[in-house]
mmCIF file of C-alpha atoms in Angstrom:
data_model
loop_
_atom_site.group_PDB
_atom_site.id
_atom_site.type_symbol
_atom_site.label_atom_id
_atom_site.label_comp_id
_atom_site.label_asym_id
_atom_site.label_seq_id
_atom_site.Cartn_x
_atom_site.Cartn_y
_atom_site.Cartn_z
ATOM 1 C CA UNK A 1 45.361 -21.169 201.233
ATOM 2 C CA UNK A 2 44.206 -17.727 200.025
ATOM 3 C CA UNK A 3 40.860 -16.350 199.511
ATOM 4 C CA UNK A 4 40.605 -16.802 195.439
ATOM 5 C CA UNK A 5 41.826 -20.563 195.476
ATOM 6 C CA UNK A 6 39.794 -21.072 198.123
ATOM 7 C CA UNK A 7 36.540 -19.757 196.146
ATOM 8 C CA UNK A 8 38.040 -21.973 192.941
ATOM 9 C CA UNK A 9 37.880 -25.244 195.344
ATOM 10 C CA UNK A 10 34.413 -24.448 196.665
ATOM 11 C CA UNK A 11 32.826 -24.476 193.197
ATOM 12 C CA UNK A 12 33.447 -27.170 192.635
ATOM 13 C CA UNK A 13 32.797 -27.166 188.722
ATOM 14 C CA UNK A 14 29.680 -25.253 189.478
ATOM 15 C CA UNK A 15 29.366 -21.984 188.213
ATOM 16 C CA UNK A 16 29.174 -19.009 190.982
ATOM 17 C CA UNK A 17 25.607 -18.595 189.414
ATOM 18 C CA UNK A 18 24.461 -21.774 190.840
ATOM 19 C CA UNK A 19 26.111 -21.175 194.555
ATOM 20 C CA UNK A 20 23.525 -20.215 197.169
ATOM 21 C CA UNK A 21 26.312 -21.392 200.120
ATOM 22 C CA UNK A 22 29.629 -20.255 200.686
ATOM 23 C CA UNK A 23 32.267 -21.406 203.517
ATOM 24 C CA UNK A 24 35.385 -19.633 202.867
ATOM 25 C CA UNK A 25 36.518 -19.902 206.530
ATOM 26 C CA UNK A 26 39.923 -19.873 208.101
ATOM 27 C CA UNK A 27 41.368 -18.887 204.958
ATOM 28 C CA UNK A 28 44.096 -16.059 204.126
ATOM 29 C CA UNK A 29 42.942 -12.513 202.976
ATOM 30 C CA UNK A 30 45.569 -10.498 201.099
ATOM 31 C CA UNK A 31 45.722 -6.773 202.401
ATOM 32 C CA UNK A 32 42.162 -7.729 204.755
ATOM 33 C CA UNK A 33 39.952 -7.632 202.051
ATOM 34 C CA UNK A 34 37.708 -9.599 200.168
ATOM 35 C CA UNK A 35 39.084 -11.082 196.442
ATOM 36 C CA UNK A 36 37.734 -13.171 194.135
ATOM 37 C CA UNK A 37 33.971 -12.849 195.276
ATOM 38 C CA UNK A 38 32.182 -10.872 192.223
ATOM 39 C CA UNK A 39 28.897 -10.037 191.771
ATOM 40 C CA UNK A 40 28.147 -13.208 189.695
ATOM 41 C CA UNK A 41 27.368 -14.989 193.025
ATOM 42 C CA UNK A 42 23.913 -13.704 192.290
ATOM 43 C CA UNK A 43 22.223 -16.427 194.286
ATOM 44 C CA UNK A 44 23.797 -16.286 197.105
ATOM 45 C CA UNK A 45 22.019 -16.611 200.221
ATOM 46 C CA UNK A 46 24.932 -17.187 202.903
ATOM 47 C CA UNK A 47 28.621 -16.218 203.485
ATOM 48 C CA UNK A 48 31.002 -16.981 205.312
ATOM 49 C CA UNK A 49 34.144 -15.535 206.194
ATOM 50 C CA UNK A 50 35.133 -16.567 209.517
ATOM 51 C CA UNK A 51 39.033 -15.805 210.612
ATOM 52 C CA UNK A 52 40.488 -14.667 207.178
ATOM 53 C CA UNK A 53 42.119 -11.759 208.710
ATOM 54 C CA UNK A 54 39.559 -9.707 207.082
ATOM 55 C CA UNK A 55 39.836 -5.538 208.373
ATOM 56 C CA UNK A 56 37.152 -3.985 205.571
ATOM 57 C CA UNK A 57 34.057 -5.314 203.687
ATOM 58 C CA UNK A 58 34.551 -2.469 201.042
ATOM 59 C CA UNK A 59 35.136 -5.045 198.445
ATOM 60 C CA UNK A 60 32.343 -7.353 198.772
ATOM 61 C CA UNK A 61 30.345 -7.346 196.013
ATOM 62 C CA UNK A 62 26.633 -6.529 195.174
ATOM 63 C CA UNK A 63 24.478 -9.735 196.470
ATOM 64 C CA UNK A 64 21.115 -8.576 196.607
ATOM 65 C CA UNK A 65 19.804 -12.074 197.487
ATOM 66 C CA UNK A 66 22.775 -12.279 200.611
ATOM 67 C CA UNK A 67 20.562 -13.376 203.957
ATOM 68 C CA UNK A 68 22.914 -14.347 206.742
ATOM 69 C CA UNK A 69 26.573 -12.924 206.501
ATOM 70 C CA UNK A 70 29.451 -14.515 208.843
ATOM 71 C CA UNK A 71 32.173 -12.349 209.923
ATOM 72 C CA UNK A 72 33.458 -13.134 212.985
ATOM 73 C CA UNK A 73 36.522 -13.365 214.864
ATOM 74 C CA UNK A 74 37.980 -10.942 211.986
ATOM 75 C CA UNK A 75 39.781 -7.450 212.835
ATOM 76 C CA UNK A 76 36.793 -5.136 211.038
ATOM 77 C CA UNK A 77 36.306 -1.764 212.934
ATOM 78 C CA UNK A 78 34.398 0.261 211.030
ATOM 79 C CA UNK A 79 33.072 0.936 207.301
ATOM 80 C CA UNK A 80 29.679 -0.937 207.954
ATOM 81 C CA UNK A 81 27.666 1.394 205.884
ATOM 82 C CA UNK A 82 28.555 -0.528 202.617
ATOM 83 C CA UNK A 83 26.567 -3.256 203.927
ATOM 84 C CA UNK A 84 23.179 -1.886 203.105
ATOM 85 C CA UNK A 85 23.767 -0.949 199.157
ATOM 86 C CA UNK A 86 25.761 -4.091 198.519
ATOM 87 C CA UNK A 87 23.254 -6.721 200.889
ATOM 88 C CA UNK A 88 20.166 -4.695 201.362
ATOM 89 C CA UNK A 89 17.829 -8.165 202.080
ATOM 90 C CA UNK A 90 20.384 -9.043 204.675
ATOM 91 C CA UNK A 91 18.738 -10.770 207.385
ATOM 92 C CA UNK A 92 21.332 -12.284 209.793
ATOM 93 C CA UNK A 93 24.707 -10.572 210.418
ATOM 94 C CA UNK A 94 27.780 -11.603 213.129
ATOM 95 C CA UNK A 95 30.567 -9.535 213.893
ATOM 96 C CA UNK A 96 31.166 -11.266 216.860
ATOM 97 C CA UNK A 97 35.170 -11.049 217.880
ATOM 98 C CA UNK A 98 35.729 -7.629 216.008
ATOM 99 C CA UNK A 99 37.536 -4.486 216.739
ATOM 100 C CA UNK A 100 33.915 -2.535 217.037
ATOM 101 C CA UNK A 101 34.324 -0.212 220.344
ATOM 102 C CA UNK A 102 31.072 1.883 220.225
ATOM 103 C CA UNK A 103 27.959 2.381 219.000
ATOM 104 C CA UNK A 104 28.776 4.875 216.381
ATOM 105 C CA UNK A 105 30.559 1.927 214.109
ATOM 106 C CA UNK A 106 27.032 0.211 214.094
ATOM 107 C CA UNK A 107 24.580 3.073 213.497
ATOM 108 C CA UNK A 108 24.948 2.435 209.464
ATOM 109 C CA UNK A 109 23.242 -0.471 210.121
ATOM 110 C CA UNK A 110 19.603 1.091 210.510
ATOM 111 C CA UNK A 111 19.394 1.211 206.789
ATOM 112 C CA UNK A 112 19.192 -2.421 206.948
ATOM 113 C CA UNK A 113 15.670 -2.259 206.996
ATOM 114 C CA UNK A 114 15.505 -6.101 206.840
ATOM 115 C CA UNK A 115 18.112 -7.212 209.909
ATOM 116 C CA UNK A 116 16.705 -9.448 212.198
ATOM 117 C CA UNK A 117 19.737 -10.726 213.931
ATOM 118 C CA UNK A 118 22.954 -9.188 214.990
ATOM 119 C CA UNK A 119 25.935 -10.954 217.169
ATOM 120 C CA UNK A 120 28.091 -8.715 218.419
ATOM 121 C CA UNK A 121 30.190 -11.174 221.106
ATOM 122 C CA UNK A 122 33.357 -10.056 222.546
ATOM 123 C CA UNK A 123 33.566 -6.990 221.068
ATOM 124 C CA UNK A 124 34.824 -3.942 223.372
ATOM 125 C CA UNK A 125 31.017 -2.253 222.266
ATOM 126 C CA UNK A 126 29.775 -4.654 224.530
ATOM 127 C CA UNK A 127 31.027 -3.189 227.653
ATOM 128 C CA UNK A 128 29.358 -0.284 227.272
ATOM 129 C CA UNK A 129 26.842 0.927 229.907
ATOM 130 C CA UNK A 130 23.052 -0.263 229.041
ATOM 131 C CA UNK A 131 24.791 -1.547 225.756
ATOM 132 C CA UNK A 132 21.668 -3.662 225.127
ATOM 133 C CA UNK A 133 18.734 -0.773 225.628
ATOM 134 C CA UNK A 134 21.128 1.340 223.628
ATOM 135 C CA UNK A 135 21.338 -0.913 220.133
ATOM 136 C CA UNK A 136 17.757 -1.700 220.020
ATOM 137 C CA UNK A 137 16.914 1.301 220.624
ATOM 138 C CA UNK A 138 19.882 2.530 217.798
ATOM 139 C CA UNK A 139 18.561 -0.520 215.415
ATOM 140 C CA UNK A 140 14.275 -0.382 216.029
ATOM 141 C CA UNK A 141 14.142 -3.295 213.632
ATOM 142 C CA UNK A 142 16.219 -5.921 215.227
ATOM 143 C CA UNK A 143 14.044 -8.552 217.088
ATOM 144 C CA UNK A 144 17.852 -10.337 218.331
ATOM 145 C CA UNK A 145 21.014 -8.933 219.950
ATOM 146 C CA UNK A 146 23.727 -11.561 220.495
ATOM 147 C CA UNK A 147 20.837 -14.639 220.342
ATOM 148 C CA UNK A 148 18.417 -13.068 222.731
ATOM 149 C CA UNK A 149 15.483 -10.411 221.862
ATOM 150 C CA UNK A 150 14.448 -7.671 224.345
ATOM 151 C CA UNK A 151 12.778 -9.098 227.045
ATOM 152 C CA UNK A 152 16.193 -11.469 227.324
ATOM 153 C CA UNK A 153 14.298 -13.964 225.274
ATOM 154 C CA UNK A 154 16.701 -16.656 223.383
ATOM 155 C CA UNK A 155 16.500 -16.756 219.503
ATOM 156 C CA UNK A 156 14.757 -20.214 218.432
ATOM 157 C CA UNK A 157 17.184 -22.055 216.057
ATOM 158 C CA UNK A 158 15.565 -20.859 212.869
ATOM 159 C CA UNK A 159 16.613 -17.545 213.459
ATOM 160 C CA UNK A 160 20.312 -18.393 214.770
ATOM 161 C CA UNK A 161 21.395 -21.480 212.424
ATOM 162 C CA UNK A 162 18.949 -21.372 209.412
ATOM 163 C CA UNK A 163 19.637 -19.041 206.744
ATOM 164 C CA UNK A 164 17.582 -20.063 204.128
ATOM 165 C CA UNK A 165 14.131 -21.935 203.815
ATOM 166 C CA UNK A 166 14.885 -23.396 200.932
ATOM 167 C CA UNK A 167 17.263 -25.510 202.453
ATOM 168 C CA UNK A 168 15.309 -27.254 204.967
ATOM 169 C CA UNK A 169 12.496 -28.053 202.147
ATOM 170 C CA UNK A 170 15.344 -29.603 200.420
ATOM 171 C CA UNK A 171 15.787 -31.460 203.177
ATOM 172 C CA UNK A 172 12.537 -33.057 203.609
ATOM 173 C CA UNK A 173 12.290 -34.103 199.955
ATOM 174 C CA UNK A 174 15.578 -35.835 200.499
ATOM 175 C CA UNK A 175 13.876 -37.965 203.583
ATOM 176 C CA UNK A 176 10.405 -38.426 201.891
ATOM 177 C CA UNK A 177 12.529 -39.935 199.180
ATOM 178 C CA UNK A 178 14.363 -42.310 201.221
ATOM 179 C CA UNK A 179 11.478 -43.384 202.643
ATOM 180 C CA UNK A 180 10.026 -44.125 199.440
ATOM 181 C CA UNK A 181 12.488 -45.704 198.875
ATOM 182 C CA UNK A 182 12.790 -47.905 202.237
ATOM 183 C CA UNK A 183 9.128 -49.089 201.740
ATOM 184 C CA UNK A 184 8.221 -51.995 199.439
ATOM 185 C CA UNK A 185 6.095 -50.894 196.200
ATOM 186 C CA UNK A 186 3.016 -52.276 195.564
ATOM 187 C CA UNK A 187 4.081 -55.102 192.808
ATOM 188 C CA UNK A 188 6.921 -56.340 195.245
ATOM 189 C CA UNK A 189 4.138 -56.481 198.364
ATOM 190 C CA UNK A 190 1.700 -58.609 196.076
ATOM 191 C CA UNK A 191 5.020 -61.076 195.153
ATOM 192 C CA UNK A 192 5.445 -61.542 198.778
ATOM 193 C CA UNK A 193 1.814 -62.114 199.189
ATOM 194 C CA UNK A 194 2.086 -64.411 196.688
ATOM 195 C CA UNK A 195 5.336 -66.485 198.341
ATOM 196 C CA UNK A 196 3.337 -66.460 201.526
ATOM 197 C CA UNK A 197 0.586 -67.908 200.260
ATOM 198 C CA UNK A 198 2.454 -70.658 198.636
ATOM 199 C CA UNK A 199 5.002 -71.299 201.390
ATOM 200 C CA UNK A 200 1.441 -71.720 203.459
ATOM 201 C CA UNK A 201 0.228 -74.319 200.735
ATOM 202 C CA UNK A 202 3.477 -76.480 201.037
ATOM 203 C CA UNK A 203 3.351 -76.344 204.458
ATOM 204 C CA UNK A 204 -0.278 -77.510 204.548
ATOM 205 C CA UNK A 205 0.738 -80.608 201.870
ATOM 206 C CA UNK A 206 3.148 -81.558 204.515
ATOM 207 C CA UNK A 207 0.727 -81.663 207.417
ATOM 208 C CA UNK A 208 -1.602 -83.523 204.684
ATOM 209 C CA UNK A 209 1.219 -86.340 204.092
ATOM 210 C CA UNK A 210 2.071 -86.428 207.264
ATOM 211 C CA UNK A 211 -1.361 -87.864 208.661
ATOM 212 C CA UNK A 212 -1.575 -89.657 205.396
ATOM 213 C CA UNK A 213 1.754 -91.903 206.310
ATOM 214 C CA UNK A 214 -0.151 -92.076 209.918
ATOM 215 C CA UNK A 215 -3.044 -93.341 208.478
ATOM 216 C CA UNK A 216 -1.282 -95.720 206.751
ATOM 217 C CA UNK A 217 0.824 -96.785 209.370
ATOM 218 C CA UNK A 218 -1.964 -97.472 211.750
ATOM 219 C CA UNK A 219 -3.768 -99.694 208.765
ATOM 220 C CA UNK A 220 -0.989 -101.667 208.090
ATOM 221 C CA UNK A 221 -0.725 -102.156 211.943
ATOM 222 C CA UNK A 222 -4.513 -103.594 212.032
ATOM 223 C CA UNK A 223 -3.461 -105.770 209.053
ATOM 224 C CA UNK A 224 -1.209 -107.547 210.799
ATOM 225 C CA UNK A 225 -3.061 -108.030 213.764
ATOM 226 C CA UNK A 226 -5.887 -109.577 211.890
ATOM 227 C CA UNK A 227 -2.957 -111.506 210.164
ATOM 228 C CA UNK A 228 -1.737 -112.694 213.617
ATOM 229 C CA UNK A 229 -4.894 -113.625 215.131
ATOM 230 C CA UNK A 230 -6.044 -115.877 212.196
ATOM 231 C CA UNK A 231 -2.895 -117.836 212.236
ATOM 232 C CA UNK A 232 -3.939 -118.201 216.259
ATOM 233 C CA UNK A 233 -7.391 -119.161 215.112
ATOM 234 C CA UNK A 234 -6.236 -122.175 212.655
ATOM 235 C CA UNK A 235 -3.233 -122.784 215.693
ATOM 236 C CA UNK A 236 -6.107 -123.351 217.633
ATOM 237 C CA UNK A 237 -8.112 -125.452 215.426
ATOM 238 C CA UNK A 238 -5.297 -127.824 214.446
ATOM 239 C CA UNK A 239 -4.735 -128.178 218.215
ATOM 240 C CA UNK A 240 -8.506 -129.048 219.024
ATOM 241 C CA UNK A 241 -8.761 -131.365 216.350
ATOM 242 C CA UNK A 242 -5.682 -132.857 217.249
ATOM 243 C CA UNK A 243 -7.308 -133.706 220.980
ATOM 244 C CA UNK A 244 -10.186 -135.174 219.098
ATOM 245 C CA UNK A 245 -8.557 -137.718 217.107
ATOM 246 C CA UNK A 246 -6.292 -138.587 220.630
ATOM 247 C CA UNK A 247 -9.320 -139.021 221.965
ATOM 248 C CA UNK A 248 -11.059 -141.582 219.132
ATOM 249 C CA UNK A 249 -8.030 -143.307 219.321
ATOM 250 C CA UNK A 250 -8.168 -144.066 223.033
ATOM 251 C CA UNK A 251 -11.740 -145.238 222.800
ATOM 252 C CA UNK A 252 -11.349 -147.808 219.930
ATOM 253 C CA UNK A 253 -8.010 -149.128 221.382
ATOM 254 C CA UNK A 254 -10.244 -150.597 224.256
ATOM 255 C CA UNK A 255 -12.439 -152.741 221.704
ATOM 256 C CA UNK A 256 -10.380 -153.277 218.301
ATOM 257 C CA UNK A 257 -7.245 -153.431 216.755
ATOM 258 C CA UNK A 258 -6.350 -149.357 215.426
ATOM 259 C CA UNK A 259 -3.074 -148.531 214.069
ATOM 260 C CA UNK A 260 -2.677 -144.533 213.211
ATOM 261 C CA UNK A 261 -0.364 -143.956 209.729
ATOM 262 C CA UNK A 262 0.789 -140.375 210.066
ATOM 263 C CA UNK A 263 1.396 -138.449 206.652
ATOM 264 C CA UNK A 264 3.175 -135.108 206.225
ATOM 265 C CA UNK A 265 0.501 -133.460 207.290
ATOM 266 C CA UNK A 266 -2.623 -135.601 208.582
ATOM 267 C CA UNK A 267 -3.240 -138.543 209.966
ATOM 268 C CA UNK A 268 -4.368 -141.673 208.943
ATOM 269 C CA UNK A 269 -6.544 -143.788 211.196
ATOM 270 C CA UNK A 270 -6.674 -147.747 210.050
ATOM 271 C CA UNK A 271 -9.391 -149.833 212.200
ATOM 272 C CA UNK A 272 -9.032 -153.330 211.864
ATOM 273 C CA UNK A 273 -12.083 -155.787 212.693
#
């Protein structure tokens, strides 16, 4: 895919206006230059152009607001000193994997006044005797060369991955807001309150029948007990008065004429003189 489709696709039905990120890598650069990148990209903050085969940035437009600019593993050897009218807040810069042999290709970079960070990775300047001592001292305002600073200090992240501030505030709004969103708002917390409380309340009017069907167990229990020992009681007394009237009978026998008449349910004693 070439460059200008390429740009079409990454719009995405935004206009270049509202673009403050642009990945065009690995794709195909008529002639080695840049095309369809114009200066309405006025918000952009990072770019991109990683393997396109690119041999010149002569045609990259004017992006005054350009921070971190990608172009490695390209075949650029020379014709850096556009950089500074066309990006002069340009922060970040990697020509790692370029055709840059020595030091003379990078001295237009000292009007850069704002370059922090330059990668210059397997490229043949590299090789060069004291090649480190020699760019800072070419490029005073450089902190990092190739991810480390002068005293062989690595670059913390922010100044090797993060291009723009912006984006990492972006960032945490989009967590804050999933948090919000993750935790319950107040009205829901007092409705669960509220089913807690009642789901308590039920299970307390079970306990409460519970021991109330105990309770009435255990009375209808003593019921019948008192039921069972007063039939015992008039068992009883039927017997003992039975034993009595065996008894009478036994006692008249010996001196008159008795005759006993027994009824459904009692007995009948005649005595005869």
């Amino acid at each position: 895919m070439d460059m200008k489709k390429r740009i079409h696709l990454e719009l995405r039905n935004r206009t270049p206006s509202d673009v403050k990120e642009l990945v065009l890598d690995n794709c195909r650069s008529n002639e080695g230059k840049i095309e369809g990148l114009t200066d309405e990209f006025e918000e952009l903050e990072f770019l991109s152009t990683i393997n396109v085969g690119l041999t010149t940035v002569a045609h990259l437009p004017k992006l005054n607001k350009l921070k971190k600019l990608e172009l490695s593993d390209n075949r650029i050897s020379g014709g850096l000193e556009v950089l500074a009218a066309k990006c002069p807040n340009l922060t970040h810069l990697n020509l790692s994997g370029n055709k840059i042999k020595d030091l003379s290709t990078i001295e237009p970079l000292k009007e850069l006044g704002t370059l922090k960070s330059l990668d210059l990775f397997n490229c043949e300047v590299t090789n060069l005797n004291e090649y480190r001592d020699n760019v800072f001292k070419l490029l005073p305002q450089l902190t990092y060369l190739d991810g480390y600073d002068k005293d062989d200090k690595e670059a913390p992240d922010s100044d090797t991955e993060v291009y723009a501030e912006g984006l990492d505030d972006d960032e945490d709004d989009e967590d804050d807001e999933e948090e919000y969103d993750e935790d319950t708002a107040p009205g829901d917390e007092e409705e669960e309150e509220g089913e807690d409380d009642e789901e308590e309340n039920e299970e307390d009017d079970d306990d409460l029948s519970g021991e109330e069907e105990e309770e009435e167990d255990l009375n209808d229990k003593e019921v019948d007990d008192e039921d069972e020992e007063e039939e015992e009681r008039d068992n009883w007394g039927e017997t003992m008065n039975c034993n009595k009237i065996l008894n009478m009978y036994a006692a008249l026998s010996k001196t008159r004429s008795v005759k006993f008449l027994e009824s459904e349910h009692n007995f009948v004693c005649i005595i005869f003189p």
